[in-house]
Short mmCIF file of C-alpha atoms in Angstrom, two decimals:
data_model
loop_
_atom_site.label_atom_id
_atom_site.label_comp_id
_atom_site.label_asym_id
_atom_site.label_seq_id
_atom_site.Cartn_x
_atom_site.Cartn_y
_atom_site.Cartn_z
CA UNK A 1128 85.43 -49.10 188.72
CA UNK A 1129 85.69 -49.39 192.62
CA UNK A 1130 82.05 -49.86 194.31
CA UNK A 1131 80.45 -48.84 197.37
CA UNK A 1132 82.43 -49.53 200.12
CA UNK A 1133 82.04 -49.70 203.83
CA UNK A 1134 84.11 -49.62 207.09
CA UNK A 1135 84.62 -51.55 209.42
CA UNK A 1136 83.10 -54.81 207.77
CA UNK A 1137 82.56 -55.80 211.25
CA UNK A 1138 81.73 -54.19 214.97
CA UNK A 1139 81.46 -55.55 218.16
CA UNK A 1140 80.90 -52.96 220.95
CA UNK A 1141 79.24 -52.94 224.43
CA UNK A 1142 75.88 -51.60 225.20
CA UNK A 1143 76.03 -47.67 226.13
CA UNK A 1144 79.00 -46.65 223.39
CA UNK A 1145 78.86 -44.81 220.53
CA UNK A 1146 79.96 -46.18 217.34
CA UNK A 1147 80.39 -44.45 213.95
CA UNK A 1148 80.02 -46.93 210.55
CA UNK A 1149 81.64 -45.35 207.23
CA UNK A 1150 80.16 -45.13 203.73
CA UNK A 1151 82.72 -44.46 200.34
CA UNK A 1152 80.03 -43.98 197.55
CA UNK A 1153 80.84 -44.06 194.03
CA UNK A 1154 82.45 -41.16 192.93
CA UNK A 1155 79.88 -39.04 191.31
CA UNK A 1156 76.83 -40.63 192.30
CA UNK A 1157 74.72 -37.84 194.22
CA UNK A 1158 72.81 -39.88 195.71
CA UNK A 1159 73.44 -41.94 199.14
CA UNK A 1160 71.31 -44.22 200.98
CA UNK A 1161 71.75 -45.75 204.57
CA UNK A 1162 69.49 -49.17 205.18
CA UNK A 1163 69.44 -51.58 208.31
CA UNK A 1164 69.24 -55.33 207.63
CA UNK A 1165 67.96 -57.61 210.42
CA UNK A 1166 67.38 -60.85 210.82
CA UNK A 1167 63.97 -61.70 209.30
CA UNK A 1168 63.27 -58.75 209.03
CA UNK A 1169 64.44 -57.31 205.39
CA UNK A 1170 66.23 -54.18 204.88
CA UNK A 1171 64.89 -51.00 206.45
CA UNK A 1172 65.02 -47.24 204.99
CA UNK A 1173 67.20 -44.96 207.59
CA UNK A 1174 68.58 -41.95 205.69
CA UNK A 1175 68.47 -40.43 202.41
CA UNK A 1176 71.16 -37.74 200.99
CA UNK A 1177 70.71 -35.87 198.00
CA UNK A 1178 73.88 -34.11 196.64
CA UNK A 1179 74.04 -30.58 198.77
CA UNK A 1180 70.56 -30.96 199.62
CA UNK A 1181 68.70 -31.66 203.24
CA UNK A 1182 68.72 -35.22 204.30
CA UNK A 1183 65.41 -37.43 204.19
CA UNK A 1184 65.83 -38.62 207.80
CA UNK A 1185 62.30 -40.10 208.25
CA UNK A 1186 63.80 -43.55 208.57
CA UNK A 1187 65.61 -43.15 211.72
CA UNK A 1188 64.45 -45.27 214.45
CA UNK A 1189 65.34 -42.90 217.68
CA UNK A 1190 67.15 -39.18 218.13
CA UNK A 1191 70.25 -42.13 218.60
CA UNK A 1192 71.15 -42.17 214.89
CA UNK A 1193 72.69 -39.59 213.13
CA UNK A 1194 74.48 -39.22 209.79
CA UNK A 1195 76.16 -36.84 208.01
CA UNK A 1196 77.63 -36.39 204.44
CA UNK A 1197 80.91 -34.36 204.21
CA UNK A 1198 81.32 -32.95 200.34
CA UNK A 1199 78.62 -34.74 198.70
CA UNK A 1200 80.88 -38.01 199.08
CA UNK A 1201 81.49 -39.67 202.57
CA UNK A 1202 78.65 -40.59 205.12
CA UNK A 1203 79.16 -41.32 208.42
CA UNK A 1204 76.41 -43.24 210.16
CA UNK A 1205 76.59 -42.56 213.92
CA UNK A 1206 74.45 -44.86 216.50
CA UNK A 1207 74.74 -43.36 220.05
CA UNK A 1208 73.97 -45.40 223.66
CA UNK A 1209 74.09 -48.39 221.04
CA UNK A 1210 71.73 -51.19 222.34
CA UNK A 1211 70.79 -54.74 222.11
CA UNK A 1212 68.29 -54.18 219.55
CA UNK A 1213 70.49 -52.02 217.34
CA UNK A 1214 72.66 -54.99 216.30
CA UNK A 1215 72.00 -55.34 212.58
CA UNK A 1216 73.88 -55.43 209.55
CA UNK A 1217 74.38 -52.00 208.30
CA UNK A 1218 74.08 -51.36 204.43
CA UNK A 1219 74.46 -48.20 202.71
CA UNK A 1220 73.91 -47.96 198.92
CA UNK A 1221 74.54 -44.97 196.04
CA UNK A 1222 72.72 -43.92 193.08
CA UNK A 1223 73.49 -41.98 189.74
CA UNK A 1224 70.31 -39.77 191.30
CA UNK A 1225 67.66 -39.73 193.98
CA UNK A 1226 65.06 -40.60 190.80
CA UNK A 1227 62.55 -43.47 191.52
CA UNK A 1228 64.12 -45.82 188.41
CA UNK A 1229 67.63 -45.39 189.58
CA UNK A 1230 69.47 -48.38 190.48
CA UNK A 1231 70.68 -48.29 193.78
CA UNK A 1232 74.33 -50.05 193.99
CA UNK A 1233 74.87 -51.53 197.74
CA UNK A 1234 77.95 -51.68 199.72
CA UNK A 1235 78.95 -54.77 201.79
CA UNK A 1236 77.60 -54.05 204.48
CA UNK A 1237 78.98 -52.84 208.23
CA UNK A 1238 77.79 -55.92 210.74
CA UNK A 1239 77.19 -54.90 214.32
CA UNK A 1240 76.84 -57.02 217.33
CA UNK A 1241 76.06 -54.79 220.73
CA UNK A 1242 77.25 -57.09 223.54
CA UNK B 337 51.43 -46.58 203.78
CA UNK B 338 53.03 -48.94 200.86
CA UNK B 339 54.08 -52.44 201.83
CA UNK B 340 55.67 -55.29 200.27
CA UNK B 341 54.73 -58.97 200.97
CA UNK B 342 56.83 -61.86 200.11
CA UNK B 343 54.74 -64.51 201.74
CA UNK B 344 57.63 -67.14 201.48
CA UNK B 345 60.75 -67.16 203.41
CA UNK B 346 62.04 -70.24 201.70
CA UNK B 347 61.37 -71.67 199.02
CA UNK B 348 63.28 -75.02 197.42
CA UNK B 349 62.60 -76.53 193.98
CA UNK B 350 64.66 -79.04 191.92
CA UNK B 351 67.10 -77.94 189.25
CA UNK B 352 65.58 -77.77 186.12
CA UNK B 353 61.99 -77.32 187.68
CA UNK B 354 60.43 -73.76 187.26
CA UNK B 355 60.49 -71.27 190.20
CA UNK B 356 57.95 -68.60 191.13
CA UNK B 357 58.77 -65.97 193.89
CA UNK B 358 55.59 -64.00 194.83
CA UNK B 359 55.88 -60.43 195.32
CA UNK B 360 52.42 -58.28 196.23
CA UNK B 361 52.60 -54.60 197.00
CA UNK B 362 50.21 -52.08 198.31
CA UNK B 363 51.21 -48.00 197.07
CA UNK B 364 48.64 -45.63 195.87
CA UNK B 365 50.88 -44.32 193.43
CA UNK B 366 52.14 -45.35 190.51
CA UNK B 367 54.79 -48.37 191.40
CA UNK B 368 57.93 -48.93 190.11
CA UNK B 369 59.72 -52.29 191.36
CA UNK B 370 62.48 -53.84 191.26
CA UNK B 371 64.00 -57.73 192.47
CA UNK B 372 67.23 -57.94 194.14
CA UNK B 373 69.17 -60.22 194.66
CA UNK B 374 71.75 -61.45 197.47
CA UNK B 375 74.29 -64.55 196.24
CA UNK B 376 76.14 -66.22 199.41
CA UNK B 377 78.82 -63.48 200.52
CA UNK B 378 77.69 -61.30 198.27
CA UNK B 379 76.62 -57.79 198.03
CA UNK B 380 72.78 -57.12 197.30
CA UNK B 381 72.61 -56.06 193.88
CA UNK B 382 69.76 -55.46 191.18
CA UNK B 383 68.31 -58.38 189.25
CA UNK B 384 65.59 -56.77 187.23
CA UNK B 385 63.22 -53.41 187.19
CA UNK B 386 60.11 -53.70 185.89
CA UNK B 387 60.48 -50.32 183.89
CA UNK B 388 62.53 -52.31 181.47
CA UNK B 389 60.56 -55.55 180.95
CA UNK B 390 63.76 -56.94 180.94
CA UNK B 391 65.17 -60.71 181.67
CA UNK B 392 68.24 -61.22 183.54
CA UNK B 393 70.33 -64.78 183.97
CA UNK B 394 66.49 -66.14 182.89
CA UNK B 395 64.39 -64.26 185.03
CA UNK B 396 61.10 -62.50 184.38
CA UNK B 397 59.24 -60.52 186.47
CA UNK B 398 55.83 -58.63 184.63
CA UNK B 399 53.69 -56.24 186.97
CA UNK B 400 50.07 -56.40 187.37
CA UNK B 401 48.34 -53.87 188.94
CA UNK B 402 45.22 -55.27 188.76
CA UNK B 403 46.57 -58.25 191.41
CA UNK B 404 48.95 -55.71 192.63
CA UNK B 405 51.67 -58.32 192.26
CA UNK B 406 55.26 -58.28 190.80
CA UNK B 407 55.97 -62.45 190.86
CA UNK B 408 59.35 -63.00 189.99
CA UNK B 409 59.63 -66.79 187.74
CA UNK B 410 62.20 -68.64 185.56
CA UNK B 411 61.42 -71.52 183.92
CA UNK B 412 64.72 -74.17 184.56
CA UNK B 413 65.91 -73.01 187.83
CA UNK B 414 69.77 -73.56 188.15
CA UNK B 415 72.26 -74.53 191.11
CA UNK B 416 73.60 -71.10 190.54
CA UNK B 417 70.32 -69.22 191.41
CA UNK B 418 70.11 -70.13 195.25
CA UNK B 419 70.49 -66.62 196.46
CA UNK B 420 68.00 -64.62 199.07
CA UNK B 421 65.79 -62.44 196.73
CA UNK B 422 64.11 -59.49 197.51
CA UNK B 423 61.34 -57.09 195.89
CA UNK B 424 61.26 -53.34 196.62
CA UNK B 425 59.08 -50.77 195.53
CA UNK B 426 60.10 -47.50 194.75
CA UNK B 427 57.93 -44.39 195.98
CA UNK B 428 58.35 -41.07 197.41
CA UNK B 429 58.46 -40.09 200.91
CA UNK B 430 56.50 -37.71 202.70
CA UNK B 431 60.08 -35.60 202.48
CA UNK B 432 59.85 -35.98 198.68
CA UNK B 433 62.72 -38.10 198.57
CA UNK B 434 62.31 -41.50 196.50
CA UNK B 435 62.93 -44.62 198.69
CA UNK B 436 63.14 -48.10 198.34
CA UNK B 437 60.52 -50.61 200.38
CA UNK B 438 61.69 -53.75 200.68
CA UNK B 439 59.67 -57.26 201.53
CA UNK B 440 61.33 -59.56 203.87
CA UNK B 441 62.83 -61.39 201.36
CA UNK B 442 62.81 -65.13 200.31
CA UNK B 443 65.59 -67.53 200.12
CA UNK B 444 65.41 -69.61 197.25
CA UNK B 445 67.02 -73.23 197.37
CA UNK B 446 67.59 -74.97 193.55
CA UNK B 447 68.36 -78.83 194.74
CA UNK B 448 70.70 -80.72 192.07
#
């Protein structure tokens, strides 16, 4: 079946814009994950949704990120007043469930570059 | 707080010669790891979980809480396993939600 998927693969945008970065799950997995991968630096924990449940945004870096989940399927990851520092490659990943053992299946990744 | 070292970021052995990527993790709970694994223009995907003391394309990986280390080892390392590999631990968050820590990865280079 289809896998995670991501849009755009690829975003260049100047410093001060907003920019949204799309997440397709697979279907039926309740759980979603949003990670940031930078260079060096390994991938870093941003936001957590669990079917209808509250997200687990402890991983957000500033009040600039946001994400939502419409329907238990689609996440939007939203970076406002992007800056320099927010250029990363953008991974989100999807799980059967939110339980520890789950494997956690990873899109290809959204790559942003903030001129 | 957990943390997970990978104290190499490359590492390059010979084909046929046997690889060992170290993995050490600090979590006061009871850990559950995995190894990814990223092939060139590829997606990250799981390699092994230690839950299942399973091997994958040769790979072993056996935790030791005493050492508080998850090494990852094959013994003939192929062409076909240059890849960046990473370990994450599994543990809950102070929201209750499970998340995945990961080291910093290492890139493993198998010379013909």
């Amino acid at each position: 079946g289809a896998g995670v998927s991501q849009s755009p693969s690829n975003k260049v945008t100047e410093k001060g814009k907003d920019v949204e970065l799309r997440c397709d799950p697979i279907s039926g997995h309740t759980a979603l994950y949003w990670y940031r991968q930078s260079l060096g630096q390994g991938l870093e924990f941003l936001i957590y949704f669990q079917g209808n449940s509250a997200p687990d945004k402890s991983g957000l870096p500033s009040d600039r990120f946001s994400a939502e989940r419409t329907g238990g399927s689609v996440s939007t990851l939203t970076i406002q007043r992007t800056q320099q520092e927010d250029s990363a490659v953008y991974l989100c990943a999807s799980s059967p469930w939110g339980g520890g053992a789950y494997e956690q299946y990873f899109g290809p990744g959204t790559r942003l570059t903030v001129t | 707080a957990q943390r997970v070292t990978q104290p190499e970021k490359l590492l390059s052995v010979f084909k046929g010669a046997p690889v060992e990527l170290k993995c050490n993790y600090s979590y006061s709970g009871s850990p559950e790891l995995f190894w990814y694994v990223q092939y060139s223009r590829q997606r990250l995907q799981l390699l092994l979980r230690h839950i299942s003391r399973e091997s994958i394309k040769g790979f072993t990986a056996d935790l030791n809480k005493g050492e508080t280390s998850f090494h990852l080892k094959k013994p003939f390392a192929q062409e076909e396993d240059s890849a960046m590999y990473y370990c994450a631990l599994s543990h809950r968050s102070g929201a209750g939600s499970y998340q995945l820590t990961f080291g910093k990865g290492t890139k493993l280079s198998v010379i013909p």
